[in-house]
Short mmCIF file of C-alpha atoms in Angstrom, two decimals:
data_model
loop_
_atom_site.label_atom_id
_atom_site.label_comp_id
_atom_site.label_asym_id
_atom_site.label_seq_id
_atom_site.Cartn_x
_atom_site.Cartn_y
_atom_site.Cartn_z
CA GLY X 9 103.13 -119.96 60.35
CA ALA X 10 100.33 -117.73 61.70
CA VAL X 11 101.86 -114.40 60.79
CA VAL X 12 99.93 -111.17 61.18
CA SER X 13 101.27 -108.06 59.50
CA GLN X 14 100.29 -104.60 60.71
CA HIS X 15 101.04 -101.42 58.83
CA PRO X 16 102.20 -98.76 59.38
CA SER X 17 104.35 -99.34 62.45
CA ARG X 18 104.46 -95.66 63.31
CA VAL X 19 102.42 -92.64 62.34
CA ILE X 20 102.91 -89.02 63.31
CA CYS X 21 100.31 -86.59 62.02
CA LYS X 22 98.52 -83.36 62.72
CA SER X 23 95.34 -83.04 64.71
CA GLY X 24 92.25 -83.43 62.54
CA THR X 25 93.83 -85.95 60.19
CA SER X 26 92.30 -89.37 59.59
CA VAL X 27 94.65 -92.31 59.88
CA LYS X 28 94.17 -95.81 58.48
CA ILE X 29 95.88 -98.86 59.97
CA GLU X 30 95.94 -102.19 58.16
CA CYS X 31 96.00 -105.66 59.65
CA ARG X 32 96.68 -108.64 57.41
CA SER X 33 96.84 -112.33 58.10
CA LEU X 34 99.59 -113.54 55.79
CA ASP X 35 99.32 -117.31 55.85
CA PHE X 36 95.83 -118.03 57.13
CA GLN X 37 92.29 -116.80 56.76
CA ALA X 38 90.59 -114.96 59.57
CA THR X 39 86.85 -114.39 59.81
CA THR X 40 87.51 -112.55 63.05
CA MET X 41 90.14 -109.96 63.84
CA PHE X 42 90.48 -107.89 66.98
CA TRP X 43 91.63 -104.33 67.52
CA TYR X 44 93.24 -103.32 70.80
CA ARG X 45 94.59 -100.15 72.29
CA GLN X 46 97.41 -100.16 74.80
CA PHE X 47 98.49 -97.32 77.09
CA PRO X 48 101.95 -97.26 78.70
CA LYS X 49 102.23 -99.85 81.45
CA GLN X 50 98.61 -100.79 80.98
CA SER X 51 96.79 -103.82 79.75
CA LEU X 52 95.50 -104.30 76.22
CA MET X 53 92.05 -102.80 75.93
CA LEU X 54 89.83 -104.48 73.37
CA MET X 55 88.24 -101.84 71.18
CA ALA X 56 86.27 -103.94 68.74
CA THR X 57 85.87 -107.30 67.09
CA SER X 58 86.08 -107.14 63.33
CA ASN X 59 83.92 -109.65 61.48
CA GLU X 60 84.50 -110.46 57.83
CA GLY X 61 81.58 -109.37 55.70
CA SER X 62 79.60 -107.81 58.52
CA LYS X 63 79.67 -104.92 60.96
CA ALA X 64 82.25 -104.77 63.69
CA THR X 65 81.23 -105.30 67.29
CA TYR X 66 82.44 -102.43 69.44
CA GLU X 67 83.18 -102.58 73.15
CA GLN X 68 81.37 -100.31 75.53
CA GLY X 69 82.70 -96.78 75.47
CA VAL X 70 84.37 -97.04 72.07
CA GLU X 71 82.99 -94.57 69.53
CA LYS X 72 81.96 -96.30 66.33
CA ASP X 73 82.12 -93.13 64.27
CA LYS X 74 85.54 -92.32 65.61
CA PHE X 75 87.12 -95.70 65.02
CA LEU X 76 85.90 -97.08 61.72
CA ILE X 77 86.55 -100.75 61.10
CA ASN X 78 86.31 -102.52 57.77
CA HIS X 79 86.90 -106.24 57.28
CA ALA X 80 86.41 -106.65 53.57
CA SER X 81 88.25 -109.93 53.08
CA LEU X 82 89.37 -112.96 55.05
CA THR X 83 92.88 -111.60 55.29
CA LEU X 84 92.47 -107.87 55.79
CA SER X 85 90.92 -105.62 58.42
CA THR X 86 91.44 -101.86 58.63
CA LEU X 87 91.01 -99.42 61.48
CA THR X 88 90.54 -95.76 60.58
CA VAL X 89 90.92 -93.19 63.31
CA THR X 90 88.84 -90.31 62.02
CA SER X 91 89.65 -86.68 62.80
CA ALA X 92 92.37 -87.77 65.20
CA HIS X 93 93.22 -85.63 68.21
CA PRO X 94 96.12 -85.80 70.68
CA GLU X 95 94.07 -87.95 73.08
CA ASP X 96 93.91 -90.61 70.36
CA SER X 97 97.68 -91.01 70.55
CA SER X 98 98.35 -94.55 71.63
CA PHE X 99 99.67 -97.96 70.63
CA TYR X 100 97.14 -99.87 68.52
CA ILE X 101 97.50 -103.62 68.01
CA CYS X 102 95.47 -106.03 65.93
CA SER X 103 95.15 -109.77 66.22
CA ALA X 104 93.63 -112.51 64.13
CA ARG X 105 92.46 -116.04 64.71
CA ASP X 106 92.64 -118.81 62.10
CA LYS X 107 89.08 -119.46 60.96
CA GLY X 108 89.78 -123.09 60.23
CA LEU X 109 90.86 -123.99 63.74
CA SER X 110 88.57 -123.74 66.75
CA GLY X 111 90.03 -122.59 70.05
CA GLN X 112 93.33 -121.49 68.56
CA PRO X 113 95.18 -118.49 69.99
CA GLN X 114 94.99 -115.02 68.59
CA HIS X 115 98.10 -114.03 66.66
CA PHE X 116 99.17 -110.43 66.95
CA GLY X 117 100.60 -107.83 64.64
CA ASP X 118 103.57 -105.73 65.70
CA GLY X 119 101.41 -102.75 66.56
CA THR X 120 101.12 -99.16 65.35
CA ARG X 121 102.40 -96.24 67.39
CA LEU X 122 100.09 -93.32 66.65
CA SER X 123 101.18 -89.83 67.65
CA ILE X 124 98.86 -86.90 67.02
CA LEU X 125 100.44 -83.46 67.26
CA SER S 30 88.75 -104.53 90.88
CA GLN S 31 90.52 -106.05 87.93
CA GLU S 32 89.00 -109.23 86.49
CA LEU S 33 92.43 -110.65 85.81
CA GLU S 34 95.29 -109.93 88.18
CA GLN S 35 98.93 -110.59 87.45
CA SER S 36 101.67 -110.74 90.06
CA PRO S 37 104.20 -109.54 90.75
CA GLN S 38 103.91 -106.30 88.80
CA SER S 39 107.58 -106.46 87.90
CA LEU S 40 110.49 -108.73 88.58
CA ILE S 41 114.27 -108.47 88.33
CA VAL S 42 116.27 -111.67 88.47
CA GLN S 43 119.87 -112.66 88.01
CA GLU S 44 120.65 -114.67 84.90
CA GLY S 45 120.46 -118.37 85.62
CA LYS S 46 117.84 -118.05 88.36
CA ASN S 47 114.42 -119.63 88.26
CA LEU S 48 111.28 -117.55 88.57
CA THR S 49 107.51 -117.88 88.72
CA ILE S 50 104.84 -115.35 87.79
CA ASN S 51 101.11 -115.66 88.35
CA CYS S 52 97.79 -114.86 86.77
CA THR S 53 94.60 -114.99 88.85
CA SER S 54 91.06 -114.69 87.56
CA SER S 55 88.06 -113.56 89.61
CA LYS S 56 85.92 -116.15 87.82
CA THR S 57 86.35 -119.55 86.22
CA LEU S 58 88.25 -119.57 82.97
CA TYR S 59 87.37 -121.34 79.77
CA GLY S 60 90.97 -121.01 78.64
CA LEU S 61 94.12 -119.12 79.53
CA TYR S 62 96.71 -117.79 77.09
CA TRP S 63 100.22 -116.61 77.89
CA TYR S 64 101.92 -114.05 75.68
CA LYS S 65 105.24 -112.23 75.76
CA GLN S 66 105.68 -108.65 74.56
CA LYS S 67 108.70 -106.47 74.02
CA TYR S 68 107.91 -102.83 74.75
CA GLY S 69 106.38 -101.16 71.70
CA GLU S 70 106.00 -104.42 69.81
CA GLY S 71 103.34 -107.04 69.24
CA LEU S 72 102.56 -110.05 71.38
CA ILE S 73 104.21 -113.41 70.87
CA PHE S 74 102.09 -116.43 71.73
CA LEU S 75 103.68 -118.73 74.31
CA MET S 76 101.13 -121.28 75.52
CA MET S 77 97.45 -122.03 75.83
CA LEU S 78 95.86 -123.92 78.73
CA GLN S 79 92.29 -125.19 78.77
CA LYS S 80 91.97 -128.13 81.12
CA GLY S 81 92.05 -127.93 84.91
CA GLY S 82 95.41 -129.14 86.16
CA GLU S 83 96.96 -128.86 82.72
CA GLU S 84 100.67 -128.21 82.40
CA LYS S 85 102.60 -127.35 79.25
CA SER S 86 106.27 -126.73 78.61
CA HIS S 87 108.22 -125.13 75.82
CA GLU S 88 111.97 -124.94 76.10
CA LYS S 89 112.60 -123.51 79.59
CA ILE S 90 109.10 -122.17 80.17
CA THR S 91 106.38 -124.16 81.94
CA ALA S 92 102.82 -122.98 82.38
CA LYS S 93 100.21 -124.53 84.66
CA LEU S 94 96.49 -124.06 85.16
CA ASP S 95 95.00 -124.99 88.53
CA GLU S 96 92.21 -127.51 88.95
CA LYS S 97 89.64 -124.79 89.62
CA LYS S 98 90.66 -123.03 86.40
CA GLN S 99 91.09 -119.68 88.09
CA GLN S 100 94.82 -119.41 88.48
CA SER S 101 97.80 -119.97 86.22
CA SER S 102 101.51 -119.79 86.83
CA LEU S 103 104.39 -119.42 84.43
CA HIS S 104 107.76 -120.78 85.49
CA ILE S 105 111.05 -120.03 83.80
CA THR S 106 114.02 -122.25 84.55
CA ALA S 107 117.56 -120.89 84.39
CA SER S 108 116.49 -117.47 83.10
CA GLN S 109 118.42 -115.78 80.30
CA PRO S 110 118.48 -112.18 79.06
CA SER S 111 116.35 -113.32 76.12
CA HIS S 112 113.53 -114.04 78.57
CA ALA S 113 113.24 -110.35 79.46
CA GLY S 114 110.03 -108.66 78.43
CA ILE S 115 106.43 -108.19 79.43
CA TYR S 116 104.41 -111.31 80.13
CA LEU S 117 100.66 -111.02 79.65
CA CYS S 118 97.98 -113.53 80.40
CA GLY S 119 94.76 -113.46 78.42
CA ALA S 120 91.56 -115.10 79.62
CA ALA S 121 88.77 -116.62 77.57
CA TYR S 122 85.60 -116.96 79.61
CA THR S 123 82.79 -118.04 77.35
CA GLY S 124 84.17 -120.45 74.79
CA ALA S 125 86.91 -121.49 72.42
CA ASN S 126 86.53 -118.46 70.19
CA SER S 127 85.54 -115.86 72.75
CA LYS S 128 87.33 -112.55 73.06
CA LEU S 129 90.22 -112.29 75.47
CA THR S 130 90.55 -110.21 78.61
CA PHE S 131 94.15 -109.34 79.40
CA GLY S 132 95.96 -108.69 82.63
CA LYS S 133 98.23 -105.67 83.02
CA GLY S 134 101.34 -107.69 82.40
CA ILE S 135 104.48 -108.46 84.35
CA THR S 136 107.74 -106.80 83.38
CA LEU S 137 110.65 -109.20 83.69
CA SER S 138 114.25 -108.02 83.65
CA VAL S 139 117.13 -110.48 83.64
CA ARG S 140 120.52 -109.21 84.79
CA PRO S 141 123.50 -110.76 83.01
#
């Protein structure tokens, strides 16, 4: 149980392109999903908390207009990197927590490797 | 300084050996989560600790949380190549559903 699917697993695109990444909870409902960014040999950096039916909560230093988050249903959150540039190249990972169970761990997707040329 | 420190940074052990890795918080934890990650992949949940002095085991992995709830250790008995990967601890500070702060991770290699 507690499977989180993230798609696509890898994206290579030109500078200036917008890229959408999907995060789905497959066998549970999640009112809250999290988006992280990870640099090589670095920790996971929380970018934003995605809340179903309301605006995402962004961490300090993360540009809201650059990283658009939509959480339209209890099983789907999307992260759109708008007008991506080479410095946006990174590994992006989402996680979700079962809304029905308090204090349960976050379950992670397999991540998306984004490469901007 | 980092809020959550993991040590050692990396570790190479011979197959069959025991090992212990640590996660230390600069402030009291509400809860501590251990995850394992293969490079370029997602995180796999291992164990969650919430009570001071708590200890949990799964297969050959045992995790402990100290009484002060500021330090956790992860012990692997008779390591195998399948144990290789990056071990991350994630700290919850404010409540059961609070966001997690992660350490930098510990890279474990197991030599056959």
